[in-house]
CSV table of C-alpha atoms and ligand atoms in Angstrom, one decimal:
chain,number,residue,atom,x,y,z
Q,108,MET,CA,0.2,0.0,0.1
Q,109,LEU,CA,2.8,2.6,1.1
Q,110,LYS,CA,5.8,2.1,-0.6
Q,111,VAL,CA,9.1,4.2,0.2
Q,112,ALA,CA,12.2,3.3,-1.9
Q,113,GLY,CA,15.4,5.0,-1.8
Q,114,LEU,CA,14.4,7.9,0.0
Q,115,PHE,CA,17.2,10.7,1.2
Q,116,THR,CA,16.2,13.3,3.0
Q,117,GLU,CA,19.4,15.8,4.2
Q,118,TYR,CA,19.3,19.5,6.1
Q,119,PRO,CA,22.2,21.8,5.9
Q,120,ASN,CA,23.1,22.9,9.4
Q,121,GLU,CA,24.2,25.9,11.2
Q,122,ARG,CA,28.0,25.6,9.7
Q,123,GLY,CA,26.8,24.9,6.0
Q,124,GLN,CA,27.5,21.1,6.3
Q,125,ILE,CA,25.2,18.7,5.3
Q,126,VAL,CA,23.1,16.5,7.9
Q,127,ARG,CA,22.2,13.1,6.5
Q,128,ALA,CA,18.9,12.6,8.3
Q,129,ALA,CA,17.5,9.7,6.1
Q,130,GLN,CA,19.6,7.6,3.7
Q,131,ASP,CA,18.5,4.8,1.4
Q,132,VAL,CA,15.3,4.5,3.5
Q,133,SER,CA,13.2,1.7,1.6
Q,134,PHE,CA,10.1,0.0,3.0
Q,135,GLU,CA,6.8,-0.9,2.1
Q,136,VAL,CA,3.7,-0.8,4.5
Q,137,PRO,CA,0.8,-3.8,3.2
Q,138,GLU,CA,-2.6,-2.5,3.1
Q,139,GLY,CA,-4.4,-2.3,7.1
Q,140,LYS,CA,-0.8,-3.0,8.6
Q,141,LEU,CA,0.9,-1.0,11.5
Q,142,PHE,CA,4.5,-0.4,10.4
Q,143,THR,CA,7.0,1.0,12.9
Q,144,LEU,CA,10.3,3.0,12.5
Q,145,LEU,CA,12.2,2.2,16.0
Q,146,GLY,CA,15.8,3.9,16.5
Q,147,PRO,CA,17.6,6.1,19.0
Q,148,SER,CA,17.3,9.9,19.1
Q,149,GLY,CA,18.3,11.8,15.7
Q,150,CYS,CA,18.6,8.5,14.0
Q,151,GLY,CA,15.9,9.7,11.0
Q,152,LYS,CA,12.7,8.9,12.7
Q,153,THR,CA,10.7,12.1,12.1
Q,154,THR,CA,12.7,13.1,8.8
Q,155,THR,CA,10.9,9.9,7.3
Q,156,LEU,CA,8.0,10.1,8.6
Q,157,ARG,CA,7.7,14.3,7.7
Q,158,SER,CA,8.8,12.9,4.0
Q,159,ILE,CA,5.9,10.8,3.7
Q,160,ALA,CA,3.5,13.6,4.7
Q,161,GLY,CA,5.3,15.9,2.2
Q,162,LEU,CA,6.3,18.2,5.1
Q,163,GLU,CA,9.9,17.8,3.9
Q,164,ARG,CA,11.5,17.8,0.3
Q,165,PRO,CA,13.8,14.6,0.0
Q,166,ARG,CA,16.6,14.7,-2.3
Q,167,ALA,CA,16.1,11.4,-4.2
Q,168,GLY,CA,13.8,8.5,-3.7
Q,169,GLU,CA,10.1,7.7,-4.3
Q,170,ILE,CA,6.8,7.6,-2.2
Q,171,SER,CA,3.8,6.1,-3.2
Q,172,VAL,CA,0.3,4.9,-2.0
Q,173,GLY,CA,-1.6,2.5,-3.4
Q,174,ASP,CA,-0.6,3.6,-7.1
Q,175,ARG,CA,-0.5,7.0,-6.6
Q,176,VAL,CA,3.1,8.9,-6.4
Q,177,VAL,CA,3.2,11.7,-4.0
Q,178,TYR,CA,6.9,11.9,-4.1
Q,179,SER,CA,9.5,11.1,-6.9
Q,180,SER,CA,12.7,12.7,-7.7
Q,181,ALA,CA,12.8,10.7,-10.5
Q,182,ARG,CA,10.0,12.0,-12.2
Q,183,ASN,CA,10.1,15.1,-10.7
Q,184,VAL,CA,6.3,14.7,-8.6
Q,185,PHE,CA,5.9,16.6,-5.3
Q,186,VAL,CA,2.2,16.3,-4.1
Q,187,ALA,CA,1.6,19.1,-1.6
Q,188,PRO,CA,1.1,17.4,2.1
Q,189,ASN,CA,-2.8,18.8,2.1
Q,190,ARG,CA,-3.5,17.2,-0.8
Q,191,ARG,CA,-2.2,13.8,0.3
Q,192,GLY,CA,-4.8,13.5,2.8
Q,193,PHE,CA,-2.9,11.4,5.5
Q,194,GLY,CA,-4.0,11.3,9.1
Q,195,MET,CA,-0.9,12.7,11.0
Q,196,VAL,CA,-0.3,13.2,15.0
Q,197,PHE,CA,3.5,14.9,15.2
Q,198,GLN,CA,5.6,14.8,18.3
Q,199,SER,CA,4.7,18.3,18.7
Q,200,TYR,CA,0.9,18.2,18.3
Q,201,ALA,CA,-1.4,21.3,17.8
Q,202,ILE,CA,-5.2,21.4,18.8
Q,203,TRP,CA,-7.7,24.0,18.5
Q,204,PRO,CA,-7.6,26.2,21.5
Q,205,HIS,CA,-10.7,28.2,20.5
Q,206,MET,CA,-12.5,24.9,20.4
Q,207,ASN,CA,-13.7,22.2,23.1
Q,208,VAL,CA,-12.8,18.8,22.4
Q,209,PHE,CA,-15.8,17.1,20.9
Q,210,GLN,CA,-15.2,20.4,18.2
Q,211,ASN,CA,-12.1,19.8,17.9
Q,212,ALA,CA,-12.1,15.9,16.8
Q,213,ALA,CA,-14.9,16.9,14.5
Q,214,PHE,CA,-13.4,19.4,12.7
Q,215,PRO,CA,-11.6,17.4,10.1
Q,216,LEU,CA,-15.1,15.9,9.2
Q,217,GLU,CA,-16.6,19.5,9.0
Q,218,VAL,CA,-13.9,20.9,6.4
Q,219,GLY,CA,-13.3,17.9,4.3
Q,220,ASP,CA,-14.4,17.6,0.7
Q,221,ARG,CA,-17.3,14.5,2.3
Q,222,ARG,CA,-20.5,16.2,3.7
Q,223,TYR,CA,-22.0,14.4,7.1
Q,224,SER,CA,-24.3,14.5,8.6
Q,225,ALA,CA,-24.9,16.0,12.0
Q,226,GLN,CA,-26.0,12.4,13.6
Q,227,GLU,CA,-23.0,10.6,11.4
Q,228,ILE,CA,-20.3,13.3,13.1
Q,229,ARG,CA,-21.8,12.8,16.6
Q,230,ASP,CA,-21.4,9.0,16.0
Q,231,LYS,CA,-18.3,9.0,14.5
Q,232,VAL,CA,-16.9,11.5,17.2
Q,233,LEU,CA,-18.1,10.0,19.9
Q,234,ARG,CA,-16.4,6.3,18.8
Q,235,VAL,CA,-12.8,8.2,18.1
Q,236,LEU,CA,-13.3,10.0,21.9
Q,237,ARG,CA,-14.5,7.0,23.6
Q,238,ALA,CA,-11.3,4.9,22.4
Q,239,VAL,CA,-9.2,7.8,23.5
Q,240,GLN,CA,-10.9,8.1,26.7
Q,241,LEU,CA,-12.2,11.4,26.2
Q,242,ASP,CA,-15.9,11.1,26.0
Q,243,GLU,CA,-16.2,12.5,29.6
Q,244,LEU,CA,-14.4,15.3,28.6
Q,245,ALA,CA,-16.3,15.9,25.2
Q,246,ASP,CA,-17.5,19.7,26.7
Q,247,ARG,CA,-14.1,20.7,28.1
Q,248,GLU,CA,-12.5,23.4,26.3
Q,249,ALA,CA,-9.2,22.1,24.9
Q,250,THR,CA,-6.9,24.5,26.7
Q,251,LYS,CA,-8.1,22.8,29.8
Q,252,LEU,CA,-6.7,19.7,29.3
Q,253,SER,CA,-3.4,18.0,30.6
Q,254,GLY,CA,-0.8,17.4,28.2
Q,255,GLY,CA,-1.9,13.8,28.0
Q,256,GLN,CA,-5.1,14.4,27.2
Q,257,GLN,CA,-4.0,17.4,24.8
Q,258,GLN,CA,-2.0,14.3,23.0
Q,259,ARG,CA,-4.8,11.7,22.9
Q,260,LEU,CA,-7.3,14.7,21.4
Q,261,ALA,CA,-4.8,15.0,18.7
Q,262,LEU,CA,-4.9,11.2,18.1
Q,263,ALA,CA,-8.7,11.3,18.2
Q,264,ARG,CA,-8.9,14.2,15.7
Q,265,ALA,CA,-6.5,12.1,13.1
Q,266,LEU,CA,-8.7,9.0,13.8
Q,267,VAL,CA,-11.8,10.3,12.7
Q,268,MET,CA,-11.4,10.9,9.5
Q,269,GLU,CA,-10.7,6.9,9.0
Q,270,PRO,CA,-7.6,8.4,6.4
Q,271,GLN,CA,-5.7,5.9,4.1
Q,272,LEU,CA,-2.4,6.3,5.6
Q,273,LEU,CA,-2.1,7.4,9.4
Q,274,LEU,CA,1.4,9.2,10.7
Q,275,LEU,CA,1.7,8.8,13.8
Q,276,ASP,CA,5.2,10.0,15.5
Q,277,GLU,CA,5.6,9.3,19.2
Q,278,PRO,CA,1.8,9.7,19.9
Q,279,LEU,CA,2.0,8.5,23.5
Q,280,SER,CA,5.1,10.0,24.5
Q,281,ASN,CA,3.6,12.5,27.2
Q,282,LEU,CA,1.3,9.8,28.8
Q,283,ASP,CA,2.1,8.4,32.3
Q,284,ALA,CA,3.2,4.7,32.4
Q,285,LYS,CA,0.2,3.3,33.2
Q,286,LEU,CA,-2.0,5.4,30.8
Q,287,ARG,CA,0.6,4.4,27.7
Q,288,GLU,CA,0.3,1.0,28.4
Q,289,ARG,CA,-3.6,1.4,28.6
Q,290,MET,CA,-3.6,3.6,25.3
Q,291,ARG,CA,-1.2,1.0,23.3
Q,292,PHE,CA,-3.8,-1.5,23.6
Q,293,GLU,CA,-6.1,1.0,22.9
Q,294,LEU,CA,-4.6,2.2,19.7
Q,295,LYS,CA,-3.7,-1.4,18.6
Q,296,ARG,CA,-7.6,-2.4,19.0
Q,297,LEU,CA,-8.3,0.7,16.8
Q,298,GLN,CA,-6.1,0.3,14.2
Q,299,ARG,CA,-6.5,-3.5,13.7
Q,300,GLU,CA,-10.4,-2.5,13.8
Q,301,LEU,CA,-10.5,-0.2,11.4
Q,302,ARG,CA,-7.4,-1.7,9.4
Q,303,ILE,CA,-6.1,1.5,9.0
Q,304,THR,CA,-2.6,1.7,7.2
Q,305,THR,CA,-0.1,3.1,10.1
Q,306,VAL,CA,3.3,4.1,10.4
Q,307,TYR,CA,4.4,4.4,13.7
Q,308,VAL,CA,7.5,6.2,14.8
Q,309,THR,CA,8.7,5.5,18.4
Q,310,HIS,CA,12.2,5.1,20.4
Q,311,ASP,CA,10.8,3.1,22.7
Q,312,GLN,CA,10.9,-0.8,22.2
Q,313,SER,CA,8.7,-2.1,23.7
Q,314,GLU,CA,6.1,-0.1,22.5
Q,315,ALA,CA,7.6,-0.9,19.0
Q,316,LEU,CA,6.8,-4.6,20.0
Q,317,ALA,CA,3.6,-4.2,21.2
Q,318,LEU,CA,1.9,-2.5,18.3
Q,319,SER,CA,3.5,-3.8,15.2
Q,320,HIS,CA,3.3,-6.1,12.6
Q,321,SER,CA,6.5,-5.0,11.3
Q,322,ILE,CA,9.3,-2.7,12.5
Q,323,ALA,CA,12.2,-0.9,11.0
Q,324,VAL,CA,14.9,-0.3,13.2
Q,325,MET,CA,17.0,3.1,12.0
Q,326,ASN,CA,20.2,4.1,13.3
Q,327,GLU,CA,22.3,7.4,11.7
Q,328,GLY,CA,19.7,7.6,8.9
Q,329,HIS,CA,19.9,3.9,7.8
Q,330,ILE,CA,17.6,1.1,8.3
Q,331,GLN,CA,19.3,-1.8,9.9
Q,332,GLN,CA,16.4,-4.2,9.8
Q,333,ILE,CA,13.4,-4.9,8.9
Q,334,GLY,CA,11.0,-7.7,10.3
Q,335,THR,CA,8.4,-8.8,13.0
Q,336,PRO,CA,8.5,-8.1,16.1
Q,337,ARG,CA,9.7,-11.6,16.8
Q,338,GLU,CA,12.4,-11.7,14.0
Q,339,ILE,CA,13.8,-8.4,15.3
Q,340,TYR,CA,14.0,-9.6,18.7
Q,341,GLU,CA,14.9,-13.4,18.3
Q,342,ARG,CA,16.8,-13.1,15.3
Q,343,PRO,CA,18.6,-9.9,15.1
Q,344,ARG,CA,21.1,-9.3,12.4
Q,345,SER,CA,23.6,-6.7,14.1
Q,346,GLN,CA,25.2,-6.1,17.3
Q,347,PHE,CA,23.4,-2.9,17.3
Q,348,VAL,CA,19.7,-4.1,16.5
Q,349,ALA,CA,20.4,-6.9,19.5
Q,350,ASP,CA,21.4,-4.3,22.0
Q,351,PHE,CA,18.8,-1.4,20.8
Q,352,VAL,CA,15.9,-3.8,21.1
Q,353,GLY,CA,15.8,-5.5,24.7
Q,354,THR,CA,18.6,-6.2,27.3
Q,355,THR,CA,21.3,-9.2,26.0
Q,356,ASN,CA,24.6,-10.5,26.7
Q,357,PHE,CA,27.4,-10.2,24.4
Q,358,LEU,CA,30.0,-12.9,24.1
Q,359,ASP,CA,32.8,-12.9,22.1
Q,360,GLY,CA,33.8,-16.3,20.2
Q,361,THR,CA,35.7,-17.7,17.2
Q,362,VAL,CA,34.1,-20.0,14.9
Q,363,MET,CA,35.4,-23.3,15.0
Q,364,GLY,CA,33.1,-25.0,12.3
Q,365,ARG,CA,30.0,-26.5,11.4
Q,366,GLY,CA,27.1,-27.7,14.2
Q,367,ALA,CA,25.1,-30.7,14.3
Q,368,GLU,CA,22.3,-29.2,12.5
Q,369,PRO,CA,22.1,-26.8,9.5
Q,370,GLY,CA,22.3,-23.2,10.5
Q,371,HIS,CA,24.6,-24.2,13.4
Q,372,PHE,CA,28.2,-23.6,14.4
Q,373,ARG,CA,30.7,-24.5,16.9
Q,374,VAL,CA,31.7,-21.0,18.8
Q,375,ARG,CA,35.0,-21.1,21.1
Q,376,THR,CA,34.4,-18.6,23.7
Q,377,GLU,CA,36.3,-17.8,27.0
Q,378,PHE,CA,34.7,-20.2,29.0
Q,379,GLY,CA,34.5,-23.2,26.5
Q,380,GLU,CA,32.8,-24.4,23.2
Q,381,VAL,CA,29.4,-23.2,22.1
Q,382,GLU,CA,27.0,-24.9,19.9
Q,383,VAL,CA,24.9,-21.7,18.4
Q,384,ARG,CA,22.9,-20.5,15.3
Q,385,SER,CA,23.5,-17.9,12.5
Q,386,ASP,CA,22.0,-16.4,9.9
Q,387,ASP,CA,25.6,-15.6,8.2
Q,388,ASP,CA,27.4,-18.3,6.3
Q,389,LEU,CA,30.2,-18.4,8.7
Q,390,ARG,CA,33.7,-19.9,8.2
Q,391,GLY,CA,36.5,-21.1,10.4
Q,392,ASN,CA,38.4,-18.5,12.3
Q,393,ASP,CA,35.6,-16.1,11.9
Q,394,SER,CA,35.4,-13.4,14.8
Q,395,VAL,CA,31.8,-13.6,16.1
Q,396,VAL,CA,29.9,-11.9,19.0
Q,397,LEU,CA,27.6,-13.8,20.5
Q,398,SER,CA,23.8,-12.4,21.5
Q,399,VAL,CA,21.9,-14.2,24.2
Q,400,ARG,CA,19.2,-13.1,25.6
Q,401,PRO,CA,18.6,-13.2,30.2
Q,402,GLU,CA,15.4,-15.0,29.8
Q,403,ASP,CA,17.0,-17.9,27.4
Q,404,VAL,CA,19.9,-18.4,29.9
Q,405,GLU,CA,18.4,-21.6,31.7
Q,406,LEU,CA,19.8,-21.3,35.1
Q,407,ALA,CA,19.6,-24.7,37.3
Q,408,GLU,CA,20.9,-26.3,40.7
Q,409,ALA,CA,21.1,-30.0,38.9
Q,410,ARG,CA,23.2,-30.4,36.4
Q,411,PRO,CA,20.6,-30.3,33.1
Q,412,GLN,CA,20.9,-32.7,30.4
Q,413,GLY,CA,22.6,-32.3,27.1
Q,414,ASP,CA,25.3,-30.1,25.8
Q,415,ASN,CA,26.0,-26.5,26.3
Q,416,VAL,CA,26.0,-26.7,30.1
Q,417,TRP,CA,28.5,-25.1,32.3
Q,418,GLU,CA,29.1,-25.0,35.9
Q,419,ALA,CA,29.0,-21.0,37.0
Q,420,ARG,CA,28.8,-19.2,40.2
Q,421,VAL,CA,26.0,-16.5,41.2
Q,422,ASP,CA,27.7,-13.4,41.8
Q,423,GLN,CA,24.5,-11.2,42.4
Q,424,LYS,CA,20.6,-11.6,42.5
Q,425,VAL,CA,18.1,-8.5,42.2
Q,426,PHE,CA,14.3,-9.8,43.3
Q,427,LEU,CA,12.2,-7.7,40.7
Q,428,GLY,CA,8.6,-9.4,41.9
Q,429,GLU,CA,7.4,-11.5,39.0
Q,430,PHE,CA,11.4,-12.5,38.1
Q,431,LEU,CA,14.9,-12.8,39.5
Q,432,ASP,CA,17.6,-11.6,38.1
Q,433,PHE,CA,21.0,-13.2,38.4
Q,434,GLN,CA,24.2,-12.6,37.6
Q,435,VAL,CA,26.7,-15.4,37.2
Q,436,ARG,CA,30.4,-15.5,37.0
Q,437,LEU,CA,31.1,-18.4,34.1
Q,438,GLY,CA,34.8,-18.4,33.5
Q,439,GLY,CA,35.9,-14.5,34.0
Q,440,ARG,CA,32.5,-13.4,32.3
Q,441,ILE,CA,29.3,-12.3,34.3
Q,442,LEU,CA,26.2,-13.2,32.3
Q,443,LEU,CA,22.6,-11.6,33.1
Q,444,ALA,CA,19.9,-14.5,33.2
Q,445,ARG,CA,16.2,-14.1,34.1
Q,446,SER,CA,14.3,-16.5,35.7
Q,447,HIS,CA,11.5,-17.6,37.8
Q,448,PRO,CA,11.4,-16.3,41.7
Q,449,SER,CA,11.0,-20.0,42.8
Q,450,LEU,CA,14.9,-20.6,42.1
Q,451,ARG,CA,16.7,-19.8,45.6
Q,452,THR,CA,20.0,-20.3,44.9
Q,453,PRO,CA,22.4,-18.3,47.4
Q,454,ILE,CA,24.9,-15.6,46.9
Q,455,GLY,CA,28.3,-17.5,46.3
Q,456,ASP,CA,27.0,-21.1,45.4
Q,457,ALA,CA,27.9,-22.6,42.3
Q,458,ILE,CA,24.7,-22.9,39.3
Q,459,TYR,CA,24.5,-24.7,36.5
Q,460,VAL,CA,24.1,-22.4,33.0
Q,461,LYS,CA,22.5,-24.0,29.9
Q,462,LEU,CA,22.2,-22.3,26.6
Q,463,HIS,CA,19.8,-23.5,23.9
Q,464,PRO,CA,22.3,-23.4,20.5
Q,465,GLU,CA,18.9,-21.8,18.8
Q,466,LYS,CA,18.6,-18.8,21.4
Q,467,CYS,CA,22.5,-18.2,20.9
Q,468,VAL,CA,22.7,-15.8,18.1
Q,469,ALA,CA,26.2,-15.4,16.5
Q,470,LEU,CA,26.5,-12.4,14.5
Q,471,LYS,CA,29.6,-11.2,12.4
Q,472,ALA,CA,31.7,-8.9,14.8
Q,473,ALA,CA,32.0,-5.4,13.2
W,1368,ATP,N1,15.0,21.5,10.3
W,1368,ATP,C1,16.4,20.5,10.6
W,1368,ATP,N2,17.4,21.3,10.0
W,1368,ATP,C2,18.8,20.6,10.5
W,1368,ATP,N3,19.0,19.5,11.3
W,1368,ATP,C3,17.7,18.5,11.3
W,1368,ATP,C4,16.6,19.2,10.7
W,1368,ATP,N4,15.4,18.2,11.5
W,1368,ATP,C5,16.6,17.6,12.0
W,1368,ATP,N5,17.6,17.3,12.0
W,1368,ATP,C6,18.5,16.7,12.1
W,1368,ATP,O1,18.2,15.3,11.6
W,1368,ATP,C7,18.7,14.3,12.0
W,1368,ATP,C8,17.9,13.1,12.2
W,1368,ATP,O2,16.6,14.3,13.1
W,1368,ATP,P1,15.2,13.3,13.1
W,1368,ATP,O3,14.2,14.6,14.0
W,1368,ATP,O4,14.5,12.8,12.5
W,1368,ATP,O5,15.2,12.3,14.5
W,1368,ATP,P2,14.2,11.4,15.3
W,1368,ATP,O6,14.8,9.9,14.7
W,1368,ATP,O7,13.1,11.8,14.9
W,1368,ATP,O8,14.9,11.6,16.7
W,1368,ATP,P3,14.3,12.1,18.4
W,1368,ATP,O9,13.8,10.5,18.4
W,1368,ATP,O10,14.9,12.4,18.7
W,1368,ATP,O11,12.7,12.4,17.9
W,1368,ATP,C9,19.2,15.1,13.4
W,1368,ATP,O12,20.6,14.8,13.7
W,1368,ATP,C10,18.7,16.3,13.6
W,1368,ATP,O13,19.6,17.1,14.6
W,1369,MG,MG1,11.6,12.6,16.2
């Protein structure tokens, strides 16, 4: 549905240098799906979104929605933002101060090309206000809303048109943790229900994992990897992605040869030989970095069956209620392991560590 191809957007800075904000950005979003741009501050997420909206003019590339090209450097096409008809909520959202909540949300319906009856407007507006939990405040003046409420109103206003494409830039950033989580579910439900094709921008990895059909992880203007939340989390293709999305243990190693199964390799580390998995075609003597998630470091007081098992020692423990974080010493390394709080091994005691080859991802060292 949305197709972005070879997009380059750049800015001049104060010293006349070029800021390469979006570099060769390409992705596609199928009809009705929610696609997230995820990455650290300054990586080019907002720039990419504003380029799709038409608020920035890229240097090169092509953007199309369905079979309508809205930007093409090669064909010299640039459709003005207000003619693109996308719904938007930006990082700095704007609500209209001289209107109440209901009027703000109804405004796009009243000024749009299509005519709606008063009853239709009422139904549509109340539906979106209910979704963002502002229906009780429909008569409140917009200026008398809290920051988080204003943000939700901006979201309602973008949703009310049921636009072909919805562009959201950190739309939940001003909400407290509890409300943000609730809104996350609401937004997901609403997006799925209305099947609005959405590009969502966030630097919050748990938000991205929770909401998205597909995620693009960005760094320094470039897309590093595109995949489903599970692919991004379980099969990172680079150290940057493994590190940015979730918590992980990195272990240096050297490839010794192929493992027992296709895609498996044997890797020498400072505490011994580990059977691992890799999507790269690794060769003997390649330097690699293993990424192992703390919840995949299996701990047991009795020696588990099978290979990839070592004896370690409990160094630290942190009780977090629903789980217990262990730091265990293995050779000269400290590994972070997340386990069920029922495991009570005291600090200083021996404990066995088991690593499942499928959960040890070998990445080519940078
Ligand atoms: N109008 C501008 N003029 C010059 N440089 C800009 C402009 N807008 C953005 N930049 C620069 O482009 C780069 C990408 O910025 P962008 O706003 O796209 O990042 P972001 O990923 O949205 O970050 P954040 O998570 O902090 O919102 C940054 O280095 C930023 O300083
Ligand atoms: Mg931004």
